[in-house]
Coordinates of C-alpha atoms and ligand atoms in Angstrom, one line a residue:
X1 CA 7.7 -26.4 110.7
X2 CA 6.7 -25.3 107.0
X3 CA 3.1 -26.2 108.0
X4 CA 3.0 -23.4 111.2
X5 CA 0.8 -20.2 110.5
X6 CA 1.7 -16.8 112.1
X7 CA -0.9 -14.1 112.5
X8 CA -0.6 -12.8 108.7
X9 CA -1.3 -16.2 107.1
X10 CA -4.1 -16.6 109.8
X11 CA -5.9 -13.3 108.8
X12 CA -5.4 -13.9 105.0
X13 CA -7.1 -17.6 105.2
X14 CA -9.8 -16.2 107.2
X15 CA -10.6 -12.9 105.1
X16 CA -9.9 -15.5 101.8
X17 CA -12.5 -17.8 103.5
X18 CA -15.5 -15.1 104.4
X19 CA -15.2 -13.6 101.1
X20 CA -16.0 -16.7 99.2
X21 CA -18.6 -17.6 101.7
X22 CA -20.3 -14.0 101.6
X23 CA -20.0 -14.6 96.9
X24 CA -21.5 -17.8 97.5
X25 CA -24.2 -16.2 99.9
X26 CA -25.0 -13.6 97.7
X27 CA -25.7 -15.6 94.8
X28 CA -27.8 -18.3 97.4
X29 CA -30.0 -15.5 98.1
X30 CA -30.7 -14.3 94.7
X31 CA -31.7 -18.3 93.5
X32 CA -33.9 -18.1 97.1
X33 CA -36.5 -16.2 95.2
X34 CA -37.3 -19.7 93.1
X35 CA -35.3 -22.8 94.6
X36 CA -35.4 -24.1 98.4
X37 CA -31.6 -25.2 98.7
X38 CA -29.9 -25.4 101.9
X39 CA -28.0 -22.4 102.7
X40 CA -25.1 -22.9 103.7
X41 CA -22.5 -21.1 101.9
X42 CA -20.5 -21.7 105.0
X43 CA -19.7 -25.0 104.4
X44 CA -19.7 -25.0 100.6
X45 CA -17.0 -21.8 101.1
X46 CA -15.1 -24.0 103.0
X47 CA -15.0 -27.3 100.9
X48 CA -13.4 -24.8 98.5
X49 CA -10.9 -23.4 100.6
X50 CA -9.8 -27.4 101.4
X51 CA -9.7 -28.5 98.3
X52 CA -7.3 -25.6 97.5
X53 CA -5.4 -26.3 100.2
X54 CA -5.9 -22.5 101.3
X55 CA -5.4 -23.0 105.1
X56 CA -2.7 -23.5 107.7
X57 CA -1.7 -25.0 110.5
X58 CA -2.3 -28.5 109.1
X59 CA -1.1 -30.4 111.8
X60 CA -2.6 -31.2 115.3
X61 CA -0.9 -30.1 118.1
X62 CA -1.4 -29.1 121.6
X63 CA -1.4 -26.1 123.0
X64 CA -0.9 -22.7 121.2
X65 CA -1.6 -22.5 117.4
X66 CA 0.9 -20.1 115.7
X67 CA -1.2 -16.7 114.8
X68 CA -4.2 -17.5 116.4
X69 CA -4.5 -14.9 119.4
X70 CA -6.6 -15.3 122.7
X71 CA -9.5 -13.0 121.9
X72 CA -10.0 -14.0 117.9
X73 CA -13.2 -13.9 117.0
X74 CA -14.8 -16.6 114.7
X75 CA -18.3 -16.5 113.2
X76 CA -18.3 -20.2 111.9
X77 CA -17.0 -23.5 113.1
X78 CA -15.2 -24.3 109.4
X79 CA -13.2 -20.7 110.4
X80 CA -11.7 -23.3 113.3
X81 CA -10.6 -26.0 111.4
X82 CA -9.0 -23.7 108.9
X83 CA -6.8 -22.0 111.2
X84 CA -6.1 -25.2 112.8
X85 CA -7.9 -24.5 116.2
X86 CA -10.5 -26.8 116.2
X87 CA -10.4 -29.5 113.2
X88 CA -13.7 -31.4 113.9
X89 CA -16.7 -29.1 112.1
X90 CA -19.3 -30.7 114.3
X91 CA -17.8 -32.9 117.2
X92 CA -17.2 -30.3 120.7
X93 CA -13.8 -32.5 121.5
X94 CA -10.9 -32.3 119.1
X95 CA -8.1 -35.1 120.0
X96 CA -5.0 -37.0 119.0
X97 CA -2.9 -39.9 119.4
X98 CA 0.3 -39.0 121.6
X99 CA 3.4 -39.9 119.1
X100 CA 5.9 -40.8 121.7
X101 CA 6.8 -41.7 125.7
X102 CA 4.4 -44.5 127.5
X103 CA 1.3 -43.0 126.5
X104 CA 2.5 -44.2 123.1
X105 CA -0.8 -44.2 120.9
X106 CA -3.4 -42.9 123.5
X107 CA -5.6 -40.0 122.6
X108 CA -5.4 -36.7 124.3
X109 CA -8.0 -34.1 124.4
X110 CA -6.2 -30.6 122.1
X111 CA -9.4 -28.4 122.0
X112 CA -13.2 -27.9 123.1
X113 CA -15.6 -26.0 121.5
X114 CA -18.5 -25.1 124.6
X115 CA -21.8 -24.4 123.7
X116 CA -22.8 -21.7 125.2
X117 CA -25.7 -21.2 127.2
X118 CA -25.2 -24.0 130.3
X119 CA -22.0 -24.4 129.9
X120 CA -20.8 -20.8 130.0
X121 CA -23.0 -20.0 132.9
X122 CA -20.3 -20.3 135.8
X123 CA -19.7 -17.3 137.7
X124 CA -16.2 -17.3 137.4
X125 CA -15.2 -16.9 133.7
X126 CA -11.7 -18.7 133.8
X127 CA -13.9 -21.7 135.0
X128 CA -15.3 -24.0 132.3
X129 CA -17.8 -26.8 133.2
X130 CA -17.5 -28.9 130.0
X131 CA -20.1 -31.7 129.2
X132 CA -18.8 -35.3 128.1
X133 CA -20.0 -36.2 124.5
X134 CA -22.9 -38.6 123.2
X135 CA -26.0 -39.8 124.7
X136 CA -28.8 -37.2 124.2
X137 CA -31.5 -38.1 122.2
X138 CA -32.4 -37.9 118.8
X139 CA -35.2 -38.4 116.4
X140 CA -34.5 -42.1 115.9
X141 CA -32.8 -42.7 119.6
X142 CA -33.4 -42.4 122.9
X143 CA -31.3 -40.5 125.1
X144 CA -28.5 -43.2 126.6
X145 CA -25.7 -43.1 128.6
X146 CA -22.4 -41.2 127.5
X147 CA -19.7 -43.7 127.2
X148 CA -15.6 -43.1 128.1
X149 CA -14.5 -43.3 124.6
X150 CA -13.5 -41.1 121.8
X151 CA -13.8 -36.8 123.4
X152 CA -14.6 -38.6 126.8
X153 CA -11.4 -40.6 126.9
X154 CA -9.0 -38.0 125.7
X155 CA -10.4 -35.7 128.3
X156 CA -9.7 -38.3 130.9
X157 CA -6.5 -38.6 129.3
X158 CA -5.4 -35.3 129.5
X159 CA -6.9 -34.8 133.4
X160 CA -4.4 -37.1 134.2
X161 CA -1.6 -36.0 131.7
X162 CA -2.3 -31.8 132.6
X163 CA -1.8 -31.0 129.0
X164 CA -3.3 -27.8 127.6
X165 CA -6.6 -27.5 126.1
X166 CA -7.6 -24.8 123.6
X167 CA -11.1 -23.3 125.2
X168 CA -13.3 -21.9 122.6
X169 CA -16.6 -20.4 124.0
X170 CA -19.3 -20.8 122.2
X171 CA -22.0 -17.8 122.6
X172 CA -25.3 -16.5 121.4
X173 CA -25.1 -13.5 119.2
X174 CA -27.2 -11.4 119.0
X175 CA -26.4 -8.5 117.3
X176 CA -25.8 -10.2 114.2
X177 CA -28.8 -12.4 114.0
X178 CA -27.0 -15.1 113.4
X179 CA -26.5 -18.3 115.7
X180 CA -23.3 -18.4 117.2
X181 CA -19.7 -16.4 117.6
X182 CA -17.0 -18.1 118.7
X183 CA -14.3 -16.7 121.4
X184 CA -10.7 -18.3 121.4
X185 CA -10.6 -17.9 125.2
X186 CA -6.5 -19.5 125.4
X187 CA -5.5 -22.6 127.1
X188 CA -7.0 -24.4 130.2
X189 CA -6.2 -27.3 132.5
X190 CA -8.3 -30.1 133.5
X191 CA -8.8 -29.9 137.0
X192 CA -12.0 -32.3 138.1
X193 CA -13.9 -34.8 136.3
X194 CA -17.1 -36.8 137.7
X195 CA -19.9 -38.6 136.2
X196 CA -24.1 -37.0 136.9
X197 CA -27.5 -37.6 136.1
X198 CA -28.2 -35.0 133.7
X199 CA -32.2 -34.2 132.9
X200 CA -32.8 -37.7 130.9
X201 CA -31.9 -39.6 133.7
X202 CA -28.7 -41.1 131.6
X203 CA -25.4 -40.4 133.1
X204 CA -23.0 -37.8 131.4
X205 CA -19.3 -36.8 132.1
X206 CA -18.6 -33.4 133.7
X207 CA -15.2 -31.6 132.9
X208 CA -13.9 -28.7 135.4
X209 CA -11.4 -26.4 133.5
X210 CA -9.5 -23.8 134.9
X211 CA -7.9 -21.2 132.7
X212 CA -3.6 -21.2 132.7
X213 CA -3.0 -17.9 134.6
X214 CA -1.6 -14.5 133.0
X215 CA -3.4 -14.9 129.4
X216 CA -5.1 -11.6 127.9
X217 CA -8.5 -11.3 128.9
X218 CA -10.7 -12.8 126.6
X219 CA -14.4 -14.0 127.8
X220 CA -14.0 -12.5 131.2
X221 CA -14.4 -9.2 128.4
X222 CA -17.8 -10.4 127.6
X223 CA -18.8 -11.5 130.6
X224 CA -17.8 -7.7 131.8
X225 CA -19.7 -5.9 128.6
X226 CA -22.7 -7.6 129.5
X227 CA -23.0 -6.7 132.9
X228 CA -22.1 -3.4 131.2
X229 CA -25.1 -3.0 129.3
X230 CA -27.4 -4.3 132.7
X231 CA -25.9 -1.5 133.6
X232 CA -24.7 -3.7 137.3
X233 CA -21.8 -2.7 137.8
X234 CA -21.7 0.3 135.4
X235 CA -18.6 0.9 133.0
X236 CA -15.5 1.8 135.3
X237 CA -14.6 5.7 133.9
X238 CA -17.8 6.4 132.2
X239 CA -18.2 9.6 131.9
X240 CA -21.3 9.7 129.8
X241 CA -23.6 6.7 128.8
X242 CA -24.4 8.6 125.6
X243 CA -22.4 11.0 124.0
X244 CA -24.7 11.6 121.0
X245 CA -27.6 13.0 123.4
X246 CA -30.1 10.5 121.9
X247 CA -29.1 11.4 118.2
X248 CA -28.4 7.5 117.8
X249 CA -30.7 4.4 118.3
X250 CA -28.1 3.0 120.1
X251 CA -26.4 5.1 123.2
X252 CA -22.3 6.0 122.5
X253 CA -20.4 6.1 125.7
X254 CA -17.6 7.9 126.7
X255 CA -15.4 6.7 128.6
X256 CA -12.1 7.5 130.4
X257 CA -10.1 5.0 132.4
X258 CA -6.5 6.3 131.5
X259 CA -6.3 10.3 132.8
X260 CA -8.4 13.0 133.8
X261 CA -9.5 14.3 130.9
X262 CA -12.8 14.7 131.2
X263 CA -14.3 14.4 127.0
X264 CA -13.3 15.7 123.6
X265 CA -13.3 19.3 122.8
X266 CA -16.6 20.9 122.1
X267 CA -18.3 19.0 118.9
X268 CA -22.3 19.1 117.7
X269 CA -23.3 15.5 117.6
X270 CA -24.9 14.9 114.1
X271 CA -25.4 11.4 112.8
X272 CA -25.1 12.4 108.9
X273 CA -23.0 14.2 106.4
X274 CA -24.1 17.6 105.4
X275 CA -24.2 19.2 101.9
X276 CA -24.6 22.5 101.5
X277 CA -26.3 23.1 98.3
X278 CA -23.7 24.2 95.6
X279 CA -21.8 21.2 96.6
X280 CA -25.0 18.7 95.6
X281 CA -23.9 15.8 93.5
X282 CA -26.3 16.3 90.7
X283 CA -27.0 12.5 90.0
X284 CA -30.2 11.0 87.9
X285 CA -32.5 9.9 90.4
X286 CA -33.3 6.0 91.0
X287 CA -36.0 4.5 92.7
X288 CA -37.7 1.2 92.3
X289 CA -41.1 -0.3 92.9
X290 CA -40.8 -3.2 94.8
X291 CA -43.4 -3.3 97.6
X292 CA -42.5 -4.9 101.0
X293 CA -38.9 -5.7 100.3
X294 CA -36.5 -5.6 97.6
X295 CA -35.7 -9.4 96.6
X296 CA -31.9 -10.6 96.1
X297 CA -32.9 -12.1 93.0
X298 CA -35.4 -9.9 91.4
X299 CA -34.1 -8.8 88.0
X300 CA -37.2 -5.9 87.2
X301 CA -35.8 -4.2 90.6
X302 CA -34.2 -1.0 89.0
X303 CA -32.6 -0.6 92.4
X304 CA -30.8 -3.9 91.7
X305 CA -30.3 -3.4 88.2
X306 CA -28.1 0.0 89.3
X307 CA -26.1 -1.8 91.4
X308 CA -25.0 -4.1 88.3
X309 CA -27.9 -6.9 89.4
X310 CA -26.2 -7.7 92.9
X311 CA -27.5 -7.2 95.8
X312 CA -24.5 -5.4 97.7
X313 CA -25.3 -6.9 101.2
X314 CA -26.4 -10.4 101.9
X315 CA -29.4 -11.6 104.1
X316 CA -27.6 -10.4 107.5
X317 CA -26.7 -7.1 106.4
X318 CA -23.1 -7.7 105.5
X319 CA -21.1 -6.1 102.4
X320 CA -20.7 -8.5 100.1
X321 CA -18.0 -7.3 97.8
X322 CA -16.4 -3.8 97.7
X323 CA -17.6 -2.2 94.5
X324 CA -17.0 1.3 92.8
X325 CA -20.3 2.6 94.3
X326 CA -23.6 1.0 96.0
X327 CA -26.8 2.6 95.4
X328 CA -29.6 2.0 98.5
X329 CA -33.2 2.7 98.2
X330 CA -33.9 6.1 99.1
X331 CA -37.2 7.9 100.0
X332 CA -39.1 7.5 96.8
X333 CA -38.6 3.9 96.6
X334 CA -41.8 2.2 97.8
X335 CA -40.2 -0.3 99.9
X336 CA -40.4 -0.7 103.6
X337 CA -38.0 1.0 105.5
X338 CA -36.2 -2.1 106.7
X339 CA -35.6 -3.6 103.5
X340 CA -32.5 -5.1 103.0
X341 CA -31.0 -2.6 100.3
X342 CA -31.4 0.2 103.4
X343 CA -28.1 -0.5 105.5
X344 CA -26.5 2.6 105.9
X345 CA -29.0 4.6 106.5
X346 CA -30.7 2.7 109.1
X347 CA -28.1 4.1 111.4
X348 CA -25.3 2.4 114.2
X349 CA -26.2 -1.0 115.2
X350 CA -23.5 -1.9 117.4
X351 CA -22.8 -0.3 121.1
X352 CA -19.9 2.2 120.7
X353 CA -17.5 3.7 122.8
X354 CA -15.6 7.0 122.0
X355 CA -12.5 6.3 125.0
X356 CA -9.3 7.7 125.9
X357 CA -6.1 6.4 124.3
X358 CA -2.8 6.3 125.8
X359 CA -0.9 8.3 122.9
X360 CA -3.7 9.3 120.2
X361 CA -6.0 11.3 122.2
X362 CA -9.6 9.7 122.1
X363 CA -10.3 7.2 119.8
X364 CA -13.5 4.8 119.1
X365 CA -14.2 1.0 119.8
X366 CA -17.4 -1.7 120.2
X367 CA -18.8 -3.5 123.3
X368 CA -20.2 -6.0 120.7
X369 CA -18.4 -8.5 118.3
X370 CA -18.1 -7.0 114.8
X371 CA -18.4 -9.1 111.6
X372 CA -16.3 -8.8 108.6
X373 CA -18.2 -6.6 106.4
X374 CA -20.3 -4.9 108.8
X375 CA -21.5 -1.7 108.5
X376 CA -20.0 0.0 111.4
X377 CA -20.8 3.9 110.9
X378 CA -20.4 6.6 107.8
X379 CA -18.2 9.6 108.0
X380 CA -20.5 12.6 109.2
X381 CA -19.6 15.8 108.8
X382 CA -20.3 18.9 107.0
X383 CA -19.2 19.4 103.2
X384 CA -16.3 21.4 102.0
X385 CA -14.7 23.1 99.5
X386 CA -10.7 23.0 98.6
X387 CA -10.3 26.3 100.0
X388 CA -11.7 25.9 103.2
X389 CA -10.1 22.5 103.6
X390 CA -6.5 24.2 102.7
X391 CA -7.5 27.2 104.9
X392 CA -8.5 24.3 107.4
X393 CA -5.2 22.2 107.2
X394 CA -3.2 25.8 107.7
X395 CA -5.0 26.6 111.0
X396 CA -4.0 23.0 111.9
X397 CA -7.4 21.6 112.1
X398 CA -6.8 19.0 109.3
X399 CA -7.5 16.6 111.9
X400 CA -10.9 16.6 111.4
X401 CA -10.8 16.0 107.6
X402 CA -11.9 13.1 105.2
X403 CA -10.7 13.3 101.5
X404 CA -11.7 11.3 98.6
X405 CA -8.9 11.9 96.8
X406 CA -6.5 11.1 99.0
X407 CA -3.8 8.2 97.9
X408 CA -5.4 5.0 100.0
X409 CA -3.2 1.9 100.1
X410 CA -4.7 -0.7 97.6
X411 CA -5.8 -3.9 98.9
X412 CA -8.0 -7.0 98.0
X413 CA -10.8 -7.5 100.1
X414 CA -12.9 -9.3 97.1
X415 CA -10.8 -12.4 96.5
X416 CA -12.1 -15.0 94.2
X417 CA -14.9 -12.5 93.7
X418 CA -13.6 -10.5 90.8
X419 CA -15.6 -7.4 91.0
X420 CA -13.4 -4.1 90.5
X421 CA -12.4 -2.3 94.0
X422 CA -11.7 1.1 92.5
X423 CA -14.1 3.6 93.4
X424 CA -15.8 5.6 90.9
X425 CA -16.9 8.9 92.8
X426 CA -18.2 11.3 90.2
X427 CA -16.4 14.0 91.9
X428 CA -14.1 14.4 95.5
X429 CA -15.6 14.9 98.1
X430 CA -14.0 16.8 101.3
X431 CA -15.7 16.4 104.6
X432 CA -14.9 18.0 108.2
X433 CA -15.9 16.8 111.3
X434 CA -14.4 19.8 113.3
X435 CA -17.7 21.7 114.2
X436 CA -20.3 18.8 113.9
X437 CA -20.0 14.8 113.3
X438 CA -20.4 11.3 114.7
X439 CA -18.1 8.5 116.0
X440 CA -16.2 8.6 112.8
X441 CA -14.6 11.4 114.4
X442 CA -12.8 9.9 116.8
X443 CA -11.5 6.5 114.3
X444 CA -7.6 6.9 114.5
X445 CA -5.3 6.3 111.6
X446 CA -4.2 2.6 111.4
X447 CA -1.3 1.3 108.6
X448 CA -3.0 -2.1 109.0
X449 CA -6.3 -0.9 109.7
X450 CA -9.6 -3.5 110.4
X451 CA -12.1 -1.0 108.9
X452 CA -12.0 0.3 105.7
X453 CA -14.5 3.0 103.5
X454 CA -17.1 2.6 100.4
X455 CA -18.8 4.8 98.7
X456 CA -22.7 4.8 99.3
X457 CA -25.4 6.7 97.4
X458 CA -29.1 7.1 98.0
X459 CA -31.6 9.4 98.2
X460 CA -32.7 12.7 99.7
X461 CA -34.4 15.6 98.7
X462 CA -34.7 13.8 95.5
X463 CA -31.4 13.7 94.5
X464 CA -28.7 11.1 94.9
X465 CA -26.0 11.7 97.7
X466 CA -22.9 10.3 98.1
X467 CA -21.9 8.8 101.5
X468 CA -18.8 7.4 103.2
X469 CA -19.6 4.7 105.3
X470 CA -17.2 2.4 106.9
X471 CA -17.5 -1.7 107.1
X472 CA -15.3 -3.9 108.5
X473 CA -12.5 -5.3 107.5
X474 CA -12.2 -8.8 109.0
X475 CA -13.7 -9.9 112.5
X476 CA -13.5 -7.6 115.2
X477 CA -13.3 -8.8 118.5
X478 CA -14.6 -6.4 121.3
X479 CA -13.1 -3.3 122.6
X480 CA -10.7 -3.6 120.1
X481 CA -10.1 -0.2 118.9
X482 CA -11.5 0.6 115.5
X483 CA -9.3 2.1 113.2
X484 CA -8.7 3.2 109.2
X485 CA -6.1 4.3 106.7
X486 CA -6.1 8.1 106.5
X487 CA -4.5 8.2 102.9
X488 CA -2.3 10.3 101.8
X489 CA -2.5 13.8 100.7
X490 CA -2.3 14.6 96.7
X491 CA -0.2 17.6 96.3
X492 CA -2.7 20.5 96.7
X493 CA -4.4 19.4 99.7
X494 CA -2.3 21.1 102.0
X495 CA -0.7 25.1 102.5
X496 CA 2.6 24.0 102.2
X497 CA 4.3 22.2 99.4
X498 CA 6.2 20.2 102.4
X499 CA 4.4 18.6 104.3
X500 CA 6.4 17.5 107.0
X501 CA 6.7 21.0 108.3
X502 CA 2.8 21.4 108.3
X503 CA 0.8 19.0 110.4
X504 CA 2.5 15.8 108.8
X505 CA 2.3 13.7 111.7
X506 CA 4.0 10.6 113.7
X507 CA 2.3 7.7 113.2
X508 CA 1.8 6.0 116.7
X509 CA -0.5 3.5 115.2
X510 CA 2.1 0.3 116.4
X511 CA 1.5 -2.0 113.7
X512 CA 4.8 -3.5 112.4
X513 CA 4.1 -2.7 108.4
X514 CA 4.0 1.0 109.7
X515 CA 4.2 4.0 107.1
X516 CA 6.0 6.3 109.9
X517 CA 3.9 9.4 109.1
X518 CA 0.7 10.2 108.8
X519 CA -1.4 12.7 106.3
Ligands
SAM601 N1 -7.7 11.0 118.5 C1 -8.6 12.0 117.9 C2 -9.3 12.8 119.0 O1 -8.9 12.7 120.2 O2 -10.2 13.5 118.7 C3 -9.6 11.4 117.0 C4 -9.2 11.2 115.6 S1 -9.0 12.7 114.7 C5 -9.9 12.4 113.3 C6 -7.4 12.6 114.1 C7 -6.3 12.9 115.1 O3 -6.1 11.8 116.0 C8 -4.9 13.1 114.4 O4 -4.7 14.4 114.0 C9 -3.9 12.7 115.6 O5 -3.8 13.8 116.5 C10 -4.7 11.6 116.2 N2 -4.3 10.3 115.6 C11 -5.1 9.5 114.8 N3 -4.4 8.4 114.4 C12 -3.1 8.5 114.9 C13 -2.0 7.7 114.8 N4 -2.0 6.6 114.2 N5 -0.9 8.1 115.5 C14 -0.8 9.3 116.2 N6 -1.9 10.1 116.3 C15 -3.1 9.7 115.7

């Protein structure tokens, strides 16, 4: 079928799709300041893509959707329908009319949306207990009984049929602040339906799915992190709940479940990048003098003004655009400490774990969902010179090493948003995380890699200091591992004019656009 997506077409309509929608919520909340219009850049971001026609799999269909895998992550319900997962933006039922055979005409149920909350609450998470639509009440109309027509009828349908139906789980999240992520959880079978009172007294049809056996894990993950974090039953092969000893607001676990290694080699924990002084970037100082917060909006904020009159992150505390540098507030600006142009330097937000891989030594991943341009961590470390980062990558420690000037693989992550991606770093920067650094230590190498880097400048000591800090890519689902492009070496960086005979490195990484080699 011309109209079928795979998994590259998939990702490029979705990171196409969040792009627009962050533009469009950046500029929302800069009018904020003097308008009160309905936010909802997700929608408007989305009316865009259609009218494009930037989506894919157009047509409904039962069953699996070409390059939509059990476990995607979604963050809106418009990220559904233009994937082809779930085309209704509202409605919890998504249907069609069978084309052929004696069911000629009659609607079957292709895909429910639950959610969250009640629904989800079954013990057993391949079980879905999936309320019938209509009847609850309104502003204008009094709570009623649901009726077997429309969702309700394909549902019926399809008990008796046993097709498939797409479960998507609808939950609350809360790291993001935000209302809801959405967890493609595979296909189910209906396997009960009855009719009950529910709490207005009306009656309302009850669904009993069961999920198709042998699928990858997808909610049972969640439902697992979250007794995690209860701490009932703890983390099978934790070896420590926090690696960082309390240097983070949020603990880093390590974790073990695939040998007996017992942890990393020796490391000091420290959460920030470390300049010693002859390798200060000597910037001009910045500072602004908003009080309370910096406004999206606010042209007299100098803070603004030096990051070209954007704000670089939007309400939630997501990138907006990649941009040759972003400047923060630092400590002489007299906002609060949580104002919204402080991101990067208000530390880790999401629960980490630094765990054992089963070919790349340790490497890091997130109990909690991760958001396309989230701040996930900045590369700590201590900074270098060129000699000791040659005399480094000759004792073989070039592991540890981050490099500006590396040659990283160019790619869009801006879209219709036309702002330049190049970096302008007023000099390299060489970092090591050998002796002392953070969970950016233990990020493996990627070719198609769902975190990527941006520069980041604020303040300390009164003077301006570049940082490295990582965001992410597109959605990242749960213990997925988190991963980035090393780059390649410039000529220079290394001893030995050949590489491949010092430290130049098989790339295990698995991903089929694969460079072969790394550094
Ligand atoms: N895995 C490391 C550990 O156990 O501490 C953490 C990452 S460290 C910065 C870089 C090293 O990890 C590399 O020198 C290599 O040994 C390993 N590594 C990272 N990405 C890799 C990849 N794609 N393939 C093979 N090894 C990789």
């Amino acid at each position: 079928e011309r109209d079928d997506g795979n998994r590259q077409l998939v990702e490029s309509v979705l990171l196409r799709f969040d792009a627009l929608r962050r533009k469009l919520s950046q500029m929302e909340d800069a009018k904020e300041l003097h308008s009160s219009i309905i936010k909802r850049s997700d929608l408007k971001a989305a009316n865009m893509m259609l009218t494009k026609g930037v989506r894919t799999n157009m047509k409904k269909r039962i069953g699996v959707v070409p390059g939509v895998e059990i476990g995607d992550i979604f963050f809106f319900r418009m990220e559904l329908s233009l994937v082809g997962l779930h085309f209704p933006s509202m409605a919890g039922i998504d249907y069609m009319a069978i084309k052929s055979g004696d069911l000629e005409g009659e609607r079957v149920a292709l895909s429910i949306v639950s959610s969250g909350g009640y629904d989800d609450d079954a013990e057993d998470p391949d079980v879905l207990v999936y309320s019938g639509q209509g009847g609850s009440a309104s502003r204008d109309k009094e709570a009623s009984d649901q009726q077997l027509v429309r969702g309700n009828l394909a549902l019926e349908r399809s008990f008796h049929r046993g097709n498939e139906v797409r479960v998507i789980r609808g939950l609350k999240d809360n790291v993001h602040q935000m209302s809801k992520v959405y967890v493609y959880d595979g296909l189910y079978k209906i396997q009960e339906s009855w009719m009950e009172k529910g709490k207005s007294g009306c009656n309302m049809f009850k669904y009993k799915l069961g999920r198709i056996p042998g699928q990858p894990a997808a909610f049972a993950t969640w439902k697992s992190i979250q007794k995690w974090k209860e701490g009932l039953p703890s983390r099978a092969g934790l070896i420590i709940p926090d690696l960082t000893s309390g240097a983070e607001s949020t603990p880093v676990s390590l974790v073990n479940e695939v040998d007996d290694e017992k942890g990393p080699a020796y490391f000091t924990y420290s959460p920030t990048i470390k300049y010693s002084k002859p390798f200060k970037l000597v910037q001009p100082s910045y500072a602004c003098s908003c009080h309370d917060a910096c406004q999206p909006g606010n042209s007299n904020c100098s803070c603004i003004q030096k990051n070209g009159g954007d704000f670089p992150y939007t309400t939630n505390g997501v990138l907006a655009c990649r941009k040759p540098m972003i400047y923060e507030c630092g400590p002489t600006c007299p906002c609060i400490r949580n104002c919204k142009n402080r991101v990067i330097q208000t530390g880790l937000k999401a629960h980490f774990e630094v765990f054992k891989t089963r070919d790349r030594g340790w490497g890091l991943r997130s109990w909690d969902p991760i958001r396309a341009g989230t701040y996930i961590c900045e590369y700590a470390g201590e900074v270098i010179d060129e000699t000791k980062a040659r005399q480094e990558s000759g004792d073989g420690e070039s592991e540890y090493i981050f490099h500006t000037n590396r040659l990283y693989e160019s790619f869009k992550w801006n879209f219709e948003a036309k702002s330049s991606e190049d970096f302008d770093i007023p000099s390299p920067v060489i970092i090591s995380s050998k002796n002392s650094g953070n969970v950016a230590r233990f990020m493996n190498h990627s070719c198609t890699p769902n975190v990527f880097w941006q520069p980041v400048m604020y303040e300390h000591n009164n003077e301006a200091f570049l940082h490295i800090a990582f965001f992410a890519k597109k959605h990242i689902p749960p213990m997925t591992e988190l991963t980035f492009d090393y780059g390649i070496p410039q000529s220079g960086e290394t001893q030995a004019d050949n590489p491949p005979a010092n430290g130049r490195k098989k790339c295990l990484c698995g991903s089929p656009k694969c460079r072969g080699y790394f550094y």
